[in-house]
Structures are given as structure tokens and as C-alpha cells.
Short mmCIF file of C-alpha atoms in Angstrom, two decimals:
data_model
loop_
_atom_site.label_atom_id
_atom_site.label_comp_id
_atom_site.label_asym_id
_atom_site.label_seq_id
_atom_site.Cartn_x
_atom_site.Cartn_y
_atom_site.Cartn_z
CA UNK A 1 12.13 13.74 0.11
CA UNK A 2 11.73 9.99 -0.15
CA UNK A 3 10.64 8.40 -3.41
CA UNK A 4 10.81 5.07 -5.21
CA UNK A 5 11.09 4.18 -8.87
CA UNK A 6 10.12 0.77 -10.14
CA UNK A 7 12.07 0.34 -13.32
CA UNK A 8 9.69 -2.04 -15.10
CA UNK A 9 5.94 -1.67 -15.38
CA UNK A 10 5.57 -5.25 -16.65
CA UNK A 11 7.77 -8.34 -16.28
CA UNK A 12 7.05 -11.68 -17.94
CA UNK A 13 8.81 -14.93 -16.94
CA UNK A 14 8.29 -18.62 -17.53
CA UNK A 15 7.32 -20.86 -14.65
CA UNK A 16 10.43 -22.22 -12.94
CA UNK A 17 12.72 -19.38 -14.07
CA UNK A 18 14.12 -16.61 -11.82
CA UNK A 19 12.23 -13.43 -11.04
CA UNK A 20 13.84 -9.99 -10.78
CA UNK A 21 11.75 -6.90 -10.02
CA UNK A 22 13.80 -3.72 -9.85
CA UNK A 23 13.38 -0.81 -7.47
CA UNK A 24 15.51 2.29 -6.87
CA UNK A 25 14.86 4.61 -3.99
CA UNK A 26 15.71 8.14 -3.02
CA UNK A 27 15.99 9.09 0.63
CA UNK A 28 17.71 11.78 2.61
CA UNK A 29 18.39 9.37 5.46
CA UNK A 30 18.57 5.65 6.05
CA UNK A 31 15.27 4.42 4.70
CA UNK A 32 12.83 1.71 5.67
CA UNK A 33 11.79 -0.19 2.58
CA UNK A 34 9.04 -2.68 1.88
CA UNK A 35 7.76 -4.88 -0.90
CA UNK A 36 4.02 -5.51 -1.04
CA UNK A 37 2.14 -7.84 -3.38
CA UNK A 38 -1.41 -7.40 -4.68
CA UNK A 39 -3.21 -10.28 -6.32
CA UNK A 40 -6.07 -9.40 -8.68
CA UNK A 41 -9.01 -7.76 -6.90
CA UNK A 42 -7.36 -8.24 -3.51
CA UNK A 43 -5.80 -6.04 -0.86
CA UNK A 44 -2.06 -5.65 -0.36
CA UNK A 45 0.06 -8.17 1.51
CA UNK A 46 3.52 -7.53 2.92
CA UNK A 47 6.22 -9.66 1.29
CA UNK A 48 9.23 -8.35 3.21
CA UNK A 49 10.72 -5.29 4.89
CA UNK A 50 14.15 -3.75 5.33
CA UNK A 51 14.79 -1.79 8.51
CA UNK A 52 18.63 -1.68 8.58
CA UNK A 53 19.14 -4.92 10.51
CA UNK A 54 20.48 -6.93 7.55
CA UNK A 55 21.00 -6.02 3.92
CA UNK A 56 19.62 -9.31 2.58
CA UNK A 57 16.02 -9.66 3.59
CA UNK A 58 14.01 -12.85 3.26
CA UNK A 59 10.27 -12.71 2.86
CA UNK A 60 7.33 -14.98 2.36
CA UNK A 61 6.83 -17.42 -0.53
CA UNK A 62 10.56 -17.64 -1.32
CA UNK A 63 11.06 -13.96 -2.15
CA UNK A 64 14.07 -11.98 -0.98
CA UNK A 65 15.49 -8.51 -1.55
CA UNK A 66 18.90 -6.98 -1.13
CA UNK A 67 19.43 -3.43 0.10
CA UNK A 68 22.37 -1.81 -1.72
CA UNK A 69 23.09 1.64 -0.39
CA UNK A 70 25.79 2.42 -2.97
CA UNK A 71 23.33 1.74 -5.78
CA UNK A 72 20.23 3.03 -3.92
CA UNK A 73 18.47 -0.16 -4.95
CA UNK A 74 16.17 -2.70 -3.30
CA UNK A 75 15.51 -5.30 -5.98
CA UNK A 76 13.13 -8.21 -5.36
CA UNK A 77 14.14 -11.70 -6.46
CA UNK A 78 12.89 -15.27 -6.41
CA UNK A 79 14.88 -18.24 -7.72
CA UNK A 80 11.98 -20.04 -9.37
CA UNK A 81 8.66 -18.47 -10.39
CA UNK A 82 5.36 -20.17 -9.69
CA UNK A 83 2.07 -19.52 -11.43
CA UNK A 84 0.66 -18.22 -8.16
CA UNK A 85 3.28 -15.43 -8.16
CA UNK A 86 1.40 -13.62 -10.95
CA UNK A 87 0.37 -10.33 -9.32
CA UNK A 88 1.30 -6.67 -9.02
CA UNK A 89 4.26 -5.82 -6.81
CA UNK A 90 4.90 -2.51 -5.11
CA UNK A 91 8.16 -1.16 -3.75
CA UNK A 92 7.50 1.21 -0.85
CA UNK A 93 9.59 3.61 1.23
CA UNK A 94 8.54 4.83 4.64
CA UNK A 95 8.40 8.46 5.73
CA UNK A 96 7.64 10.11 9.05
CA UNK A 97 8.35 7.09 11.22
CA UNK A 98 6.11 4.80 9.24
CA UNK A 99 3.13 7.11 9.11
CA UNK A 100 3.53 7.85 5.43
CA UNK A 101 4.29 5.19 2.87
CA UNK A 102 5.41 6.30 -0.56
CA UNK A 103 4.53 3.72 -3.21
CA UNK A 104 6.19 3.00 -6.50
CA UNK A 105 3.95 2.77 -9.56
CA UNK A 106 3.96 -1.03 -9.41
CA UNK A 107 5.29 -3.90 -11.52
CA UNK A 108 2.89 -6.44 -12.96
CA UNK A 109 4.44 -9.90 -12.98
CA UNK A 110 3.16 -12.38 -15.53
CA UNK A 111 4.14 -16.04 -15.21
CA UNK A 112 3.86 -18.18 -18.34
CA UNK A 113 3.33 -21.94 -18.21
CA UNK B 1 -9.23 -12.06 13.71
CA UNK B 2 -10.85 -10.41 10.71
CA UNK B 3 -7.96 -7.95 10.35
CA UNK B 4 -8.99 -4.82 8.45
CA UNK B 5 -12.51 -4.80 7.04
CA UNK B 6 -14.07 -2.28 4.66
CA UNK B 7 -17.63 -1.60 3.59
CA UNK B 8 -19.00 -1.44 1.00
CA UNK B 9 -17.00 -3.52 -1.48
CA UNK B 10 -18.47 -1.75 -4.50
CA UNK B 11 -20.35 1.52 -4.94
CA UNK B 12 -21.64 3.56 -7.86
CA UNK B 13 -22.46 7.23 -7.27
CA UNK B 14 -23.70 10.07 -9.40
CA UNK B 15 -21.74 13.32 -9.50
CA UNK B 16 -22.62 15.42 -6.47
CA UNK B 17 -23.82 12.58 -4.26
CA UNK B 18 -22.20 11.95 -0.91
CA UNK B 19 -21.18 8.76 0.80
CA UNK B 20 -19.08 7.38 3.64
CA UNK B 21 -16.63 4.50 3.36
CA UNK B 22 -16.28 2.52 6.54
CA UNK B 23 -13.14 0.83 7.89
CA UNK B 24 -12.61 -1.19 11.05
CA UNK B 25 -9.69 -3.15 12.47
CA UNK B 26 -9.58 -5.67 15.30
CA UNK B 27 -5.81 -5.81 15.81
CA UNK B 28 -5.69 -3.08 18.48
CA UNK B 29 -3.64 -0.90 16.17
CA UNK B 30 -3.14 2.75 17.00
CA UNK B 31 -2.74 4.20 13.51
CA UNK B 32 -5.10 4.03 10.55
CA UNK B 33 -4.85 5.21 6.95
CA UNK B 34 -6.90 5.83 3.81
CA UNK B 35 -5.37 5.42 0.35
CA UNK B 36 -6.63 5.58 -3.18
CA UNK B 37 -5.24 3.42 -5.97
CA UNK B 38 -5.29 4.54 -9.59
CA UNK B 39 -3.75 2.64 -12.52
CA UNK B 40 -0.03 3.26 -12.93
CA UNK B 41 0.20 5.45 -9.84
CA UNK B 42 0.55 3.02 -6.97
CA UNK B 43 -1.30 3.98 -3.79
CA UNK B 44 -1.53 7.56 -2.61
CA UNK B 45 -2.27 8.57 0.97
CA UNK B 46 -5.46 10.59 1.45
CA UNK B 47 -5.63 11.00 5.24
CA UNK B 48 -4.26 9.23 8.24
CA UNK B 49 -4.85 9.02 11.97
CA UNK B 50 -1.68 8.40 13.94
CA UNK B 51 -3.68 7.79 17.10
CA UNK B 52 -7.25 8.00 18.35
CA UNK B 53 -8.35 11.61 18.37
CA UNK B 54 -5.93 12.85 15.70
CA UNK B 55 -6.15 13.08 11.93
CA UNK B 56 -3.76 14.52 9.35
CA UNK B 57 -3.75 15.18 5.63
CA UNK B 58 -1.83 12.97 3.30
CA UNK B 59 -0.79 13.50 -0.30
CA UNK B 60 -4.26 13.91 -1.89
CA UNK B 61 -6.79 15.13 0.72
CA UNK B 62 -8.89 17.49 -1.41
CA UNK B 63 -12.54 16.44 -1.67
CA UNK B 64 -12.40 14.10 1.32
CA UNK B 65 -13.01 14.21 5.06
CA UNK B 66 -12.28 11.62 7.71
CA UNK B 67 -13.46 10.70 11.18
CA UNK B 68 -11.62 8.55 13.70
CA UNK B 69 -14.70 7.30 15.49
CA UNK B 70 -12.81 5.27 18.08
CA UNK B 71 -9.65 3.15 18.17
CA UNK B 72 -11.17 0.52 15.86
CA UNK B 73 -12.94 2.62 13.23
CA UNK B 74 -11.84 5.21 10.69
CA UNK B 75 -14.27 6.49 8.06
CA UNK B 76 -13.74 8.40 4.82
CA UNK B 77 -16.43 10.74 3.53
CA UNK B 78 -16.96 12.17 0.08
CA UNK B 79 -19.25 15.19 0.48
CA UNK B 80 -19.85 15.86 -3.22
CA UNK B 81 -18.49 13.09 -5.40
CA UNK B 82 -16.72 13.91 -8.66
CA UNK B 83 -15.72 11.60 -11.54
CA UNK B 84 -12.07 12.21 -10.61
CA UNK B 85 -12.76 10.32 -7.39
CA UNK B 86 -13.43 7.11 -9.27
CA UNK B 87 -10.84 4.80 -7.78
CA UNK B 88 -10.19 1.86 -5.51
CA UNK B 89 -9.95 2.91 -1.87
CA UNK B 90 -7.90 1.01 0.69
CA UNK B 91 -7.87 1.34 4.44
CA UNK B 92 -4.81 0.24 6.43
CA UNK B 93 -3.70 0.10 10.04
CA UNK B 94 -0.53 -0.46 12.02
CA UNK B 95 0.95 -0.35 15.50
CA UNK B 96 2.28 3.07 16.37
CA UNK B 97 5.98 3.58 16.90
CA UNK B 98 8.84 1.80 15.25
CA UNK B 99 8.59 0.81 11.64
CA UNK B 100 5.84 -1.75 11.78
CA UNK B 101 4.25 -2.57 8.48
CA UNK B 102 0.76 -1.46 7.52
CA UNK B 103 -1.99 -4.05 7.15
CA UNK B 104 -4.47 -3.43 4.35
CA UNK B 105 -8.16 -4.09 3.91
CA UNK B 106 -9.67 -5.65 0.76
CA UNK B 107 -10.62 -2.31 -0.81
CA UNK B 108 -13.73 -0.48 -1.99
CA UNK B 109 -14.19 0.01 -5.71
CA UNK B 110 -15.96 3.34 -6.26
CA UNK B 111 -17.30 4.62 -9.57
CA UNK B 112 -18.61 8.17 -9.92
CA UNK B 113 -20.71 8.80 -13.02
#
């Protein structure tokens, strides 16, 4: 069965420093993986998706993620954090041809000025 | 395009009361979904409708019913609300087939007293 584990419930960075949000997945076959972002009191927005075309995936707002099969990881990175990046981030794996998304517990990113 | 819309935005119920959460999308998507979000648990799938005329249970269907009214609309009903159903409810939709991402509505914050 597919599952995801987000390794940090909270991450705090200073503005202008790199961001790393960690995600490990478990899947019995080649997975489709997503990162979604949720700003306070808002719905979820897709940041990026991996569907086996390329292992390094670029998303919106300068975020990218690298799929590493040997490590079963799909970590989210950004070279330089901005105050507007403060939000909750979810790593998600797809099941049943996209009909079922399995969410990680979420990582709350805090950006300090 | 409004995308995915949900009504109401907020609702307070007493234990045992019933209510229906409404969801509509204007993106001509085939599939629609209902999730609940609880702190530290990510989003969990309640029910989904892969196409008009079909509905299926997700991870946490107990205490809920759904209706796919037409291609645009998918409603979630609580017949007898319980405090354990206090949560934020999100509706989502996507194109069927492939691994297209799900698009989320803004959410309904429900409190059951």
C-alpha cells in the first residue's frame, strides 16, 4: 500500500536561506508524487508533481523536488525562502490511477525576518 | 472560471442535526472528491465520484453520504452530526484518466457541539 511520511512537523528558516522539507514514500509500484501548499485558512494549491518523466521536478514559486528511488524520497527544496512561503506543505502519493491521494501529515514552514 | 466552490464557508451544528455541504466545479472535470482535514493528520478521503453517476467510499466514509447531482456538483451529507465530525471539509475535482492533479476548493469549517 502507498504511504508517505513527512519527517518534520515544523521547519523554521530565516528569510533568504534555503528551504528543505523532507518526504519519504512507500509504494509497491512506480508512484506519482505531489507537493501541495496550504496557506492559512485557504485551500490547497499544487506546487509540483512527479510522474516518472524526470527525476528533478520544478514547480511554482521557485520550488523543486527530486525523486530518488534508491532512497524512496521526494524532498522539497527552495534556494532562498521568502516570507510569503510561510504555510503548511503536504507530500502526497497517488493511488488507483489518481483517484485516491494519500497525504502526509504536513510540515508547517515558518519564515523568520 | 471560479474553479471549485464550496458552501457554506462556516457552519455550527448541534449533535444530531443534519446538513449538506455543497460543492461545484466549472472546469468540466469528470471526477470529484470530498476530504476532511484534522490537525496533524493531513487530508483523508471520505468519498469520491470517479465519473457522473458513480460514487465510492474512501478512507473514512462512516457517518457521511454523498450525491453526484450532475457533472458539476457533488454534495456531502451528514445525517446525524457528531462532535467527531468537527473538521475542515475540502472538495476537489480533476480530469479523469492519467495522473492529473486534483484542484481544491476553499473549504468548509464545521463545528459540531
